[in-house]
GROMACS .gro file of C-alpha atoms in nm:
model
  411
    1MET     CA    1   0.000   0.000   0.000
    2VAL     CA    2   0.142   0.331  -0.108
    3GLY     CA    3   0.155   0.593   0.162
    4PRO     CA    4   0.048   0.953   0.124
    5THR     CA    5   0.274   1.184  -0.072
    6THR     CA    6   0.480   1.410   0.146
    7GLY     CA    7   0.623   1.754   0.069
    8PRO     CA    8   0.463   2.074  -0.058
    9HIS     CA    9   0.162   2.073  -0.287
   10PRO     CA   10   0.252   2.114  -0.653
   11ARG     CA   11   0.196   2.476  -0.775
   12LEU     CA   12  -0.136   2.518  -0.949
   13GLN     CA   13  -0.094   2.662  -1.298
   14PRO     CA   14  -0.345   2.918  -1.424
   15THR     CA   15  -0.557   2.760  -1.692
   16ARG     CA   16  -0.762   3.047  -1.822
   17ARG     CA   17  -0.535   3.345  -1.891
   18LYS     CA   18  -0.386   3.174  -2.192
   19ASN     CA   19  -0.724   3.211  -2.361
   20LEU     CA   20  -0.752   3.584  -2.287
   21GLU     CA   21  -0.713   3.829  -2.573
   22PHE     CA   22  -0.480   4.044  -2.360
   23GLU     CA   23  -0.307   4.039  -2.025
   24PRO     CA   24  -0.531   4.209  -1.766
   25LEU     CA   25  -0.385   4.541  -1.650
   26SER     CA   26  -0.573   4.557  -1.322
   27THR     CA   27  -0.694   4.338  -1.039
   28THR     CA   28  -1.021   4.275  -1.224
   29GLY     CA   29  -0.841   3.985  -1.395
   30LEU     CA   30  -0.809   3.805  -1.060
   31ILE     CA   31  -1.174   3.711  -1.086
   32LEU     CA   32  -1.067   3.435  -1.327
   33GLU     CA   33  -0.800   3.287  -1.100
   34ASP     CA   34  -0.850   2.961  -0.912
   35ARG     CA   35  -0.868   2.994  -0.538
   36PRO     CA   36  -0.563   2.893  -0.330
   37ALA     CA   37  -0.547   2.523  -0.249
   38SER     CA   38  -0.623   2.598   0.116
   39LEU     CA   39  -0.969   2.727   0.020
   40PRO     CA   40  -1.266   2.544  -0.126
   41ALA     CA   41  -1.257   2.534  -0.504
   42LYS     CA   42  -1.506   2.731  -0.708
   43SER     CA   43  -1.814   2.554  -0.822
   44GLU     CA   44  -1.866   2.530  -1.196
   45GLU     CA   45  -2.160   2.770  -1.165
   46GLU     CA   46  -1.949   3.028  -0.982
   47ALA     CA   47  -1.661   2.992  -1.227
   48GLN     CA   48  -1.902   3.039  -1.518
   49ARG     CA   49  -2.047   3.351  -1.354
   50HIS     CA   50  -1.698   3.496  -1.302
   51ARG     CA   51  -1.609   3.428  -1.667
   52GLN     CA   52  -1.926   3.606  -1.776
   53GLU     CA   53  -1.861   3.903  -1.545
   54TYR     CA   54  -1.506   3.935  -1.669
   55ASN     CA   55  -1.610   3.915  -2.033
   56GLU     CA   56  -1.864   4.190  -1.967
   57MET     CA   57  -1.596   4.407  -1.805
   58VAL     CA   58  -1.363   4.353  -2.101
   59ALA     CA   59  -1.642   4.436  -2.346
   60GLU     CA   60  -1.731   4.752  -2.154
   61ALA     CA   61  -1.366   4.859  -2.149
   62LYS     CA   62  -1.345   4.805  -2.524
   63ARG     CA   63  -1.662   5.008  -2.578
   64ARG     CA   64  -1.523   5.293  -2.372
   65GLU     CA   65  -1.194   5.277  -2.559
   66LEU     CA   66  -1.372   5.281  -2.894
   67LYS     CA   67  -1.598   5.567  -2.786
   68ASP     CA   68  -1.301   5.766  -2.664
   69ALA     CA   69  -1.114   5.705  -2.989
   70GLN     CA   70  -1.417   5.817  -3.191
   71ARG     CA   71  -1.451   6.130  -2.976
   72LYS     CA   72  -1.084   6.219  -3.026
   73LYS     CA   73  -1.120   6.158  -3.398
   74ARG     CA   74  -1.423   6.392  -3.414
   75GLN     CA   75  -1.236   6.656  -3.214
   76MET     CA   76  -0.935   6.632  -3.443
   77LYS     CA   77  -1.156   6.654  -3.750
   78GLU     CA   78  -1.338   6.955  -3.605
   79ARG     CA   79  -1.008   7.121  -3.512
   80LEU     CA   80  -0.869   7.072  -3.862
   81LYS     CA   81  -1.189   7.209  -4.011
   82GLN     CA   82  -1.172   7.508  -3.779
   83GLU     CA   83  -0.809   7.574  -3.871
   84GLU     CA   84  -0.896   7.556  -4.241
   85ASN     CA   85  -1.184   7.800  -4.192
   86ILE     CA   86  -0.958   8.040  -4.000
   87ALA     CA   87  -0.690   8.023  -4.270
   88ARG     CA   88  -0.949   8.082  -4.543
   89ALA     CA   89  -1.106   8.372  -4.352
   90MET     CA   90  -0.764   8.523  -4.276
   91LEU     CA   91  -0.682   8.524  -4.648
   92ILE     CA   92  -1.008   8.703  -4.728
   93TRP     CA   93  -0.959   8.962  -4.454
   94ASN     CA   94  -0.597   9.032  -4.552
   95THR     CA   95  -0.635   9.040  -4.930
   96GLU     CA   96  -0.990   9.166  -4.985
   97VAL     CA   97  -1.146   9.332  -4.679
   98LEU     CA   98  -0.870   9.525  -4.500
   99PRO     CA   99  -0.725   9.686  -4.817
  100ASN     CA  100  -1.079   9.807  -4.902
  101TRP     CA  101  -1.208   9.863  -4.550
  102GLU     CA  102  -1.444  10.157  -4.598
  103SER     CA  103  -1.617  10.014  -4.904
  104MET     CA  104  -1.645   9.656  -4.779
  105ARG     CA  105  -1.696   9.670  -4.401
  106ASN     CA  106  -2.077   9.691  -4.419
  107THR     CA  107  -2.134   9.453  -4.709
  108ARG     CA  108  -2.344   9.147  -4.641
  109ARG     CA  109  -2.056   8.913  -4.719
  110VAL     CA  110  -1.821   9.080  -4.473
  111ARG     CA  111  -2.085   9.102  -4.201
  112GLU     CA  112  -2.152   8.728  -4.233
  113LEU     CA  113  -1.780   8.656  -4.225
  114TRP     CA  114  -1.750   8.883  -3.921
  115TRP     CA  115  -2.025   8.695  -3.739
  116GLN     CA  116  -1.825   8.372  -3.763
  117GLY     CA  117  -1.550   8.531  -3.553
  118LEU     CA  118  -1.239   8.719  -3.657
  119PRO     CA  119  -0.916   8.523  -3.710
  120PRO     CA  120  -0.682   8.602  -3.418
  121SER     CA  121  -0.413   8.731  -3.654
  122VAL     CA  122  -0.637   9.013  -3.787
  123ARG     CA  123  -0.857   9.067  -3.483
  124GLY     CA  124  -0.660   9.356  -3.338
  125ARG     CA  125  -0.641   9.545  -3.666
  126VAL     CA  126  -1.012   9.501  -3.737
  127TRP     CA  127  -1.101   9.613  -3.384
  128SER     CA  128  -0.886   9.925  -3.424
  129LEU     CA  129  -1.049  10.016  -3.754
  130ALA     CA  130  -1.399   9.946  -3.623
  131ILE     CA  131  -1.349  10.144  -3.300
  132GLY     CA  132  -1.185  10.427  -3.489
  133ASN     CA  133  -0.983  10.719  -3.358
  134GLU     CA  134  -1.224  11.011  -3.333
  135LEU     CA  135  -1.010  11.151  -3.051
  136ASN     CA  136  -0.711  11.178  -3.288
  137ILE     CA  137  -0.475  11.025  -3.032
  138THR     CA  138  -0.120  10.964  -3.151
  139PRO     CA  139   0.152  10.737  -3.008
  140GLU     CA  140   0.337  11.055  -2.909
  141LEU     CA  141   0.037  11.172  -2.706
  142TYR     CA  142   0.030  10.834  -2.533
  143ASP     CA  143   0.398  10.876  -2.440
  144ILE     CA  144   0.323  11.218  -2.291
  145PHE     CA  145   0.046  11.091  -2.063
  146LEU     CA  146   0.243  10.779  -1.976
  147SER     CA  147   0.530  11.001  -1.860
  148ARG     CA  148   0.288  11.199  -1.649
  149ALA     CA  149   0.153  10.878  -1.496
  150LYS     CA  150   0.504  10.762  -1.412
  151GLU     CA  151   0.572  11.094  -1.241
  152LYS     CA  152   0.258  11.046  -1.034
  153TRP     CA  153   0.364  10.693  -0.937
  154ARG     CA  154   0.706  10.818  -0.833
  155SER     CA  155   0.537  11.080  -0.620
  156PHE     CA  156   0.314  10.817  -0.460
  157ASN     CA  157   0.613  10.596  -0.386
  158GLU     CA  158   0.801  10.883  -0.225
  159THR     CA  159   0.514  10.978   0.003
  160ASN     CA  160   0.407  10.611   0.042
  161SER     CA  161   0.047  10.725   0.017
  162LEU     CA  162  -0.178  10.988  -0.130
  163SER     CA  163  -0.130  11.339   0.000
  164GLU     CA  164  -0.392  11.483   0.228
  165ASN     CA  165  -0.496  11.725  -0.047
  166GLU     CA  166  -0.589  11.439  -0.278
  167ASP     CA  167  -0.918  11.258  -0.246
  168CYS     CA  168  -0.839  10.898  -0.352
  169GLY     CA  169  -0.992  10.952  -0.695
  170THR     CA  170  -1.346  11.035  -0.591
  171SER     CA  171  -1.346  11.399  -0.710
  172LEU     CA  172  -1.478  11.464  -1.058
  173ALA     CA  173  -1.241  11.761  -1.086
  174ASP     CA  174  -0.929  11.547  -1.057
  175ARG     CA  175  -0.930  11.168  -1.059
  176GLU     CA  176  -0.568  11.124  -1.147
  177SER     CA  177  -0.521  11.014  -0.787
  178SER     CA  178  -0.700  10.695  -0.886
  179LEU     CA  179  -0.364  10.591  -1.034
  180ASP     CA  180  -0.293  10.433  -0.699
  181LEU     CA  181  -0.608  10.223  -0.725
  182ILE     CA  182  -0.485  10.056  -1.044
  183LYS     CA  183  -0.226   9.855  -0.853
  184LEU     CA  184  -0.499   9.708  -0.636
  185ASP     CA  185  -0.702   9.591  -0.937
  186ILE     CA  186  -0.446   9.459  -1.182
  187PHE     CA  187  -0.376   9.138  -0.992
  188ARG     CA  188  -0.747   9.050  -1.020
  189THR     CA  189  -0.741   9.077  -1.400
  190PHE     CA  190  -0.758   8.733  -1.564
  191PRO     CA  191  -0.584   8.575  -1.262
  192SER     CA  192  -0.592   8.226  -1.417
  193LEU     CA  193  -0.368   8.341  -1.704
  194TYR     CA  194  -0.089   8.461  -1.471
  195ILE     CA  195   0.029   8.714  -1.730
  196PHE     CA  196  -0.104   9.041  -1.588
  197GLN     CA  197  -0.002   8.986  -1.227
  198ARG     CA  198   0.325   9.124  -1.090
  199GLY     CA  199   0.614   8.951  -1.263
  200GLY     CA  200   0.397   8.848  -1.558
  201PRO     CA  201   0.487   8.952  -1.916
  202TYR     CA  202   0.196   9.194  -1.953
  203HIS     CA  203   0.182   9.344  -1.603
  204ASP     CA  204   0.379   9.658  -1.685
  205LEU     CA  205   0.196   9.709  -2.016
  206LEU     CA  206  -0.144   9.697  -1.848
  207HIS     CA  207  -0.020   9.925  -1.572
  208SER     CA  208   0.106  10.175  -1.830
  209VAL     CA  209  -0.207  10.184  -2.045
  210LEU     CA  210  -0.438  10.230  -1.746
  211GLY     CA  211  -0.211  10.488  -1.587
  212ALA     CA  212  -0.185  10.691  -1.906
  213TYR     CA  213  -0.563  10.688  -1.945
  214THR     CA  214  -0.627  10.822  -1.594
  215CYS     CA  215  -0.400  11.115  -1.677
  216TYR     CA  216  -0.559  11.159  -2.020
  217ARG     CA  217  -0.911  11.157  -1.872
  218PRO     CA  218  -0.882  11.275  -1.509
  219ASP     CA  219  -1.256  11.353  -1.517
  220VAL     CA  220  -1.319  10.978  -1.552
  221GLY     CA  221  -1.014  10.837  -1.377
  222TYR     CA  222  -0.977  10.467  -1.317
  223VAL     CA  223  -1.294  10.267  -1.261
  224GLN     CA  224  -1.299   9.903  -1.158
  225GLY     CA  225  -1.355   9.690  -1.465
  226MET     CA  226  -1.141   9.899  -1.698
  227SER     CA  227  -0.847   9.665  -1.643
  228PHE     CA  228  -1.031   9.380  -1.818
  229ILE     CA  229  -1.103   9.594  -2.126
  230ALA     CA  230  -0.745   9.719  -2.146
  231ALA     CA  231  -0.612   9.365  -2.095
  232VAL     CA  232  -0.813   9.225  -2.388
  233LEU     CA  233  -0.685   9.504  -2.611
  234ILE     CA  234  -0.324   9.448  -2.500
  235LEU     CA  235  -0.355   9.080  -2.594
  236ASN     CA  236  -0.447   9.180  -2.948
  237LEU     CA  237  -0.264   9.509  -3.014
  238GLU     CA  238   0.069   9.681  -2.963
  239GLU     CA  239   0.096   9.905  -2.658
  240ALA     CA  240   0.027  10.246  -2.816
  241ASP     CA  241  -0.246  10.105  -3.043
  242ALA     CA  242  -0.408   9.940  -2.742
  243PHE     CA  243  -0.417  10.276  -2.561
  244ILE     CA  244  -0.566  10.452  -2.865
  245ALA     CA  245  -0.838  10.188  -2.900
  246PHE     CA  246  -0.899  10.188  -2.524
  247ALA     CA  247  -0.949  10.565  -2.501
  248ASN     CA  248  -1.175  10.577  -2.806
  249LEU     CA  249  -1.378  10.276  -2.694
  250LEU     CA  250  -1.443  10.426  -2.352
  251ASN     CA  251  -1.549  10.748  -2.525
  252LYS     CA  252  -1.846  10.571  -2.685
  253PRO     CA  253  -2.181  10.690  -2.540
  254CYS     CA  254  -2.269  10.361  -2.371
  255GLN     CA  255  -1.929  10.309  -2.209
  256MET     CA  256  -1.904  10.671  -2.099
  257ALA     CA  257  -2.252  10.654  -1.945
  258PHE     CA  258  -2.157  10.352  -1.735
  259PHE     CA  259  -1.804  10.451  -1.638
  260ARG     CA  260  -1.913  10.801  -1.539
  261VAL     CA  261  -2.217  10.651  -1.364
  262ASP     CA  262  -2.457  10.875  -1.554
  263HIS     CA  263  -2.779  10.760  -1.385
  264ASP     CA  264  -3.015  10.902  -1.645
  265LEU     CA  265  -2.840  10.742  -1.941
  266MET     CA  266  -2.796  10.411  -1.761
  267LEU     CA  267  -3.166  10.400  -1.684
  268LYS     CA  268  -3.239  10.471  -2.050
  269TYR     CA  269  -3.033  10.171  -2.150
  270PHE     CA  270  -3.200   9.950  -1.889
  271ALA     CA  271  -3.547  10.058  -2.003
  272ALA     CA  272  -3.466   9.984  -2.367
  273PHE     CA  273  -3.314   9.648  -2.270
  274GLU     CA  274  -3.634   9.549  -2.091
  275VAL     CA  275  -3.841   9.619  -2.405
  276PHE     CA  276  -3.644   9.358  -2.599
  277PHE     CA  277  -3.623   9.131  -2.295
  278GLU     CA  278  -4.003   9.114  -2.272
  279GLU     CA  279  -4.044   9.052  -2.645
  280ASN     CA  280  -3.777   8.783  -2.673
  281LEU     CA  281  -3.819   8.603  -2.339
  282PRO     CA  282  -4.164   8.692  -2.200
  283LYS     CA  283  -4.178   8.404  -1.951
  284LEU     CA  284  -3.838   8.481  -1.798
  285PHE     CA  285  -3.912   8.853  -1.809
  286GLN     CA  286  -4.227   8.802  -1.601
  287HIS     CA  287  -4.036   8.575  -1.362
  288PHE     CA  288  -3.775   8.847  -1.307
  289GLN     CA  289  -4.051   9.105  -1.261
  290THR     CA  290  -4.217   8.888  -0.998
  291ASN     CA  291  -3.885   8.853  -0.815
  292SER     CA  292  -3.792   9.224  -0.858
  293LEU     CA  293  -3.473   9.131  -1.041
  294THR     CA  294  -3.400   9.442  -1.248
  295PRO     CA  295  -3.127   9.474  -1.516
  296ASP     CA  296  -2.894   9.678  -1.296
  297PHE     CA  297  -2.826   9.368  -1.087
  298TYR     CA  298  -2.649   9.190  -1.373
  299LEU     CA  299  -2.602   9.421  -1.671
  300ILE     CA  300  -2.369   9.670  -1.501
  301ASP     CA  301  -2.089   9.419  -1.452
  302TRP     CA  302  -2.137   9.278  -1.802
  303ILE     CA  303  -2.122   9.622  -1.966
  304PHE     CA  304  -1.835   9.746  -1.748
  305THR     CA  305  -1.605   9.467  -1.867
  306LEU     CA  306  -1.765   9.402  -2.207
  307TYR     CA  307  -1.825   9.044  -2.088
  308SER     CA  308  -1.450   8.975  -2.063
  309LYS     CA  309  -1.484   8.897  -1.692
  310SER     CA  310  -1.810   8.702  -1.718
  311LEU     CA  311  -1.737   8.474  -2.014
  312PRO     CA  312  -1.439   8.256  -2.114
  313LEU     CA  313  -1.180   8.473  -2.288
  314ASP     CA  314  -1.223   8.314  -2.631
  315VAL     CA  315  -1.599   8.355  -2.610
  316ALA     CA  316  -1.563   8.714  -2.486
  317CYS     CA  317  -1.341   8.794  -2.785
  318ARG     CA  318  -1.615   8.679  -3.019
  319VAL     CA  319  -1.858   8.903  -2.831
  320TRP     CA  320  -1.612   9.187  -2.890
  321ASP     CA  321  -1.609   9.096  -3.260
  322LEU     CA  322  -1.985   9.138  -3.264
  323PHE     CA  323  -1.963   9.460  -3.060
  324CYS     CA  324  -1.714   9.608  -3.308
  325ARG     CA  325  -1.948   9.514  -3.592
  326ASP     CA  326  -2.284   9.625  -3.449
  327GLY     CA  327  -2.198   9.874  -3.175
  328GLU     CA  328  -2.369   9.895  -2.836
  329GLU     CA  329  -2.671   9.697  -2.958
  330ALA     CA  330  -2.450   9.387  -2.961
  331LEU     CA  331  -2.378   9.422  -2.588
  332PHE     CA  332  -2.745   9.411  -2.494
  333ARG     CA  333  -2.822   9.143  -2.752
  334THR     CA  334  -2.546   8.932  -2.595
  335GLY     CA  335  -2.706   8.987  -2.255
  336LEU     CA  336  -3.036   8.857  -2.388
  337GLY     CA  337  -2.852   8.565  -2.548
  338ILE     CA  338  -2.709   8.469  -2.209
  339LEU     CA  339  -3.054   8.490  -2.051
  340ARG     CA  340  -3.196   8.275  -2.331
  341LEU     CA  341  -2.916   8.020  -2.288
  342TYR     CA  342  -2.982   7.980  -1.915
  343GLN     CA  343  -3.355   8.051  -1.918
  344ASP     CA  344  -3.462   7.707  -1.793
  345VAL     CA  345  -3.219   7.726  -1.502
  346LEU     CA  346  -3.316   8.082  -1.409
  347LEU     CA  347  -3.686   8.004  -1.410
  348GLN     CA  348  -3.624   7.766  -1.119
  349MET     CA  349  -3.438   8.025  -0.911
  350ASP     CA  350  -3.547   8.297  -0.672
  351PHE     CA  351  -3.409   8.651  -0.659
  352ILE     CA  352  -3.094   8.578  -0.461
  353HIS     CA  353  -2.991   8.267  -0.655
  354SER     CA  354  -3.063   8.431  -0.992
  355ALA     CA  355  -2.855   8.736  -0.905
  356GLN     CA  356  -2.570   8.516  -0.784
  357PHE     CA  357  -2.587   8.295  -1.092
  358LEU     CA  358  -2.578   8.590  -1.333
  359SER     CA  359  -2.291   8.754  -1.146
  360ARG     CA  360  -2.085   8.434  -1.183
  361LEU     CA  361  -2.179   8.253  -1.501
  362PRO     CA  362  -2.065   7.892  -1.554
  363GLU     CA  363  -1.700   7.881  -1.661
  364ASN     CA  364  -1.778   7.639  -1.945
  365THR     CA  365  -2.030   7.859  -2.125
  366PRO     CA  366  -2.033   7.702  -2.477
  367ALA     CA  367  -1.957   7.946  -2.758
  368HIS     CA  368  -2.160   7.768  -3.026
  369THR     CA  369  -2.474   7.743  -2.811
  370LEU     CA  370  -2.443   8.099  -2.682
  371PHE     CA  371  -2.407   8.249  -3.030
  372SER     CA  372  -2.699   8.042  -3.148
  373CYS     CA  373  -2.903   8.203  -2.868
  374ILE     CA  374  -2.772   8.547  -2.963
  375ASN     CA  375  -2.863   8.483  -3.326
  376ASN     CA  376  -3.217   8.388  -3.222
  377THR     CA  377  -3.255   8.715  -3.032
  378HIS     CA  378  -3.431   8.974  -3.243
  379MET     CA  379  -3.357   9.341  -3.185
  380ILE     CA  380  -3.665   9.488  -3.348
  381SER     CA  381  -3.965   9.608  -3.148
  382SER     CA  382  -4.272   9.748  -3.323
  383ASN     CA  383  -4.062   9.800  -3.636
  384ARG     CA  384  -3.808   9.998  -3.433
  385ARG     CA  385  -3.445   9.903  -3.395
  386TRP     CA  386  -3.233   9.934  -3.081
  387ASN     CA  387  -3.120  10.293  -3.137
  388GLN     CA  388  -3.477  10.412  -3.194
  389VAL     CA  389  -3.607  10.233  -2.886
  390SER     CA  390  -3.328  10.356  -2.660
  391ALA     CA  391  -3.376  10.713  -2.784
  392ALA     CA  392  -3.751  10.694  -2.721
  393HIS     CA  393  -3.696  10.570  -2.366
  394THR     CA  394  -3.512  10.883  -2.266
  395LYS     CA  395  -3.857  11.020  -2.183
  396THR     CA  396  -3.942  10.726  -1.960
  397ILE     CA  397  -3.642  10.750  -1.728
  398SER     CA  398  -3.829  10.890  -1.432
  399THR     CA  399  -4.088  10.611  -1.454
  400PHE     CA  400  -3.825  10.341  -1.476
  401ALA     CA  401  -3.628  10.488  -1.187
  402ASP     CA  402  -3.917  10.412  -0.956
  403LYS     CA  403  -3.887  10.043  -1.050
  404VAL     CA  404  -3.510  10.009  -1.002
  405GLY     CA  405  -3.421   9.880  -0.661
  406SER     CA  406  -3.044   9.940  -0.663
  407PRO     CA  407  -2.941  10.231  -0.439
  408ALA     CA  408  -2.645  10.286  -0.672
  409LEU     CA  409  -2.883  10.405  -0.942
  410ARG     CA  410  -3.082  10.643  -0.729
  411SER     CA  411  -2.986  11.006  -0.703
   0.00000   0.00000   0.00000
């Protein structure tokens, strides 16, 4: 009679991995392994279930991989298409439109091309031409006011503060003292880009343009929000050209009304905005009315920064494209486009949550969807366009003032 075999158990060899299509890269593959000899073996039913579960996991992983590959392929195809469109548009702008600016800028073809977004390489030049230079500012004039700003800064550094005779920029007679306020605001300008903060490549440029402007227009001085406008221009133009565009842009009636806090004109704009708001989005308009959410709670910040603080930078630049094409109407049309885009969300919110939401829009606001909403916003009321409506509402300012709840807009 043969006795029992002594010594260690022979090592069990895996019998299933050899049939796998690939070597498992995670512990999920252990589901197919036999149990150690010290444990009860799997039943055939359990082993079959584990094989099925593993096959399902492998199939799901393959589906995800295929889906991801298809998504990347679509993105690459879309990117190539976008690059081709930009190159084609850039050629048209450089060879046909810009050399014949005055005769072509308002043609239907150019306006449609403009709507699609300006190629980055021509954006600055088109903006400059569209904004114009009614103030006849020259690079030499910029240098003069920049020198004056630098003298002011040196004076501030020597005294370490504003003199007692200066009023921290609050006087309409002389707001050059608001130069000191610029330093406090620059670091908050596009903070995620890290290019305008101290030590960044555009910090000194932004500081210079804003400082020169406060000396050029001491009656306006520096107002919070200007840094975003100047920063966008600096990203697209040379220093002196950015200053020229900046000064002329802020001299437009709408911008001057807001930056000088002209209550009457601001109320005119709000009243006109509400006419188109009610016609385009009557349900949301009534919801805002019920909750006493008036335009001053969200429009002021949007207009102050021309949406460059509220929207992703690439989307904001396209809004600027539209603004340079259509003027101030585009700013209020964009506002209505944003309200249309988020209408379903806003209808579920009360006053506080709506105001908070509109003051901090989602960071992933999609350009295509937003511009589709803007395109579906019609700026005609009773056969009157924006300019006609806003002019007519000058007479209704006193009535609208009674509705506005913001103390900032009350005399």
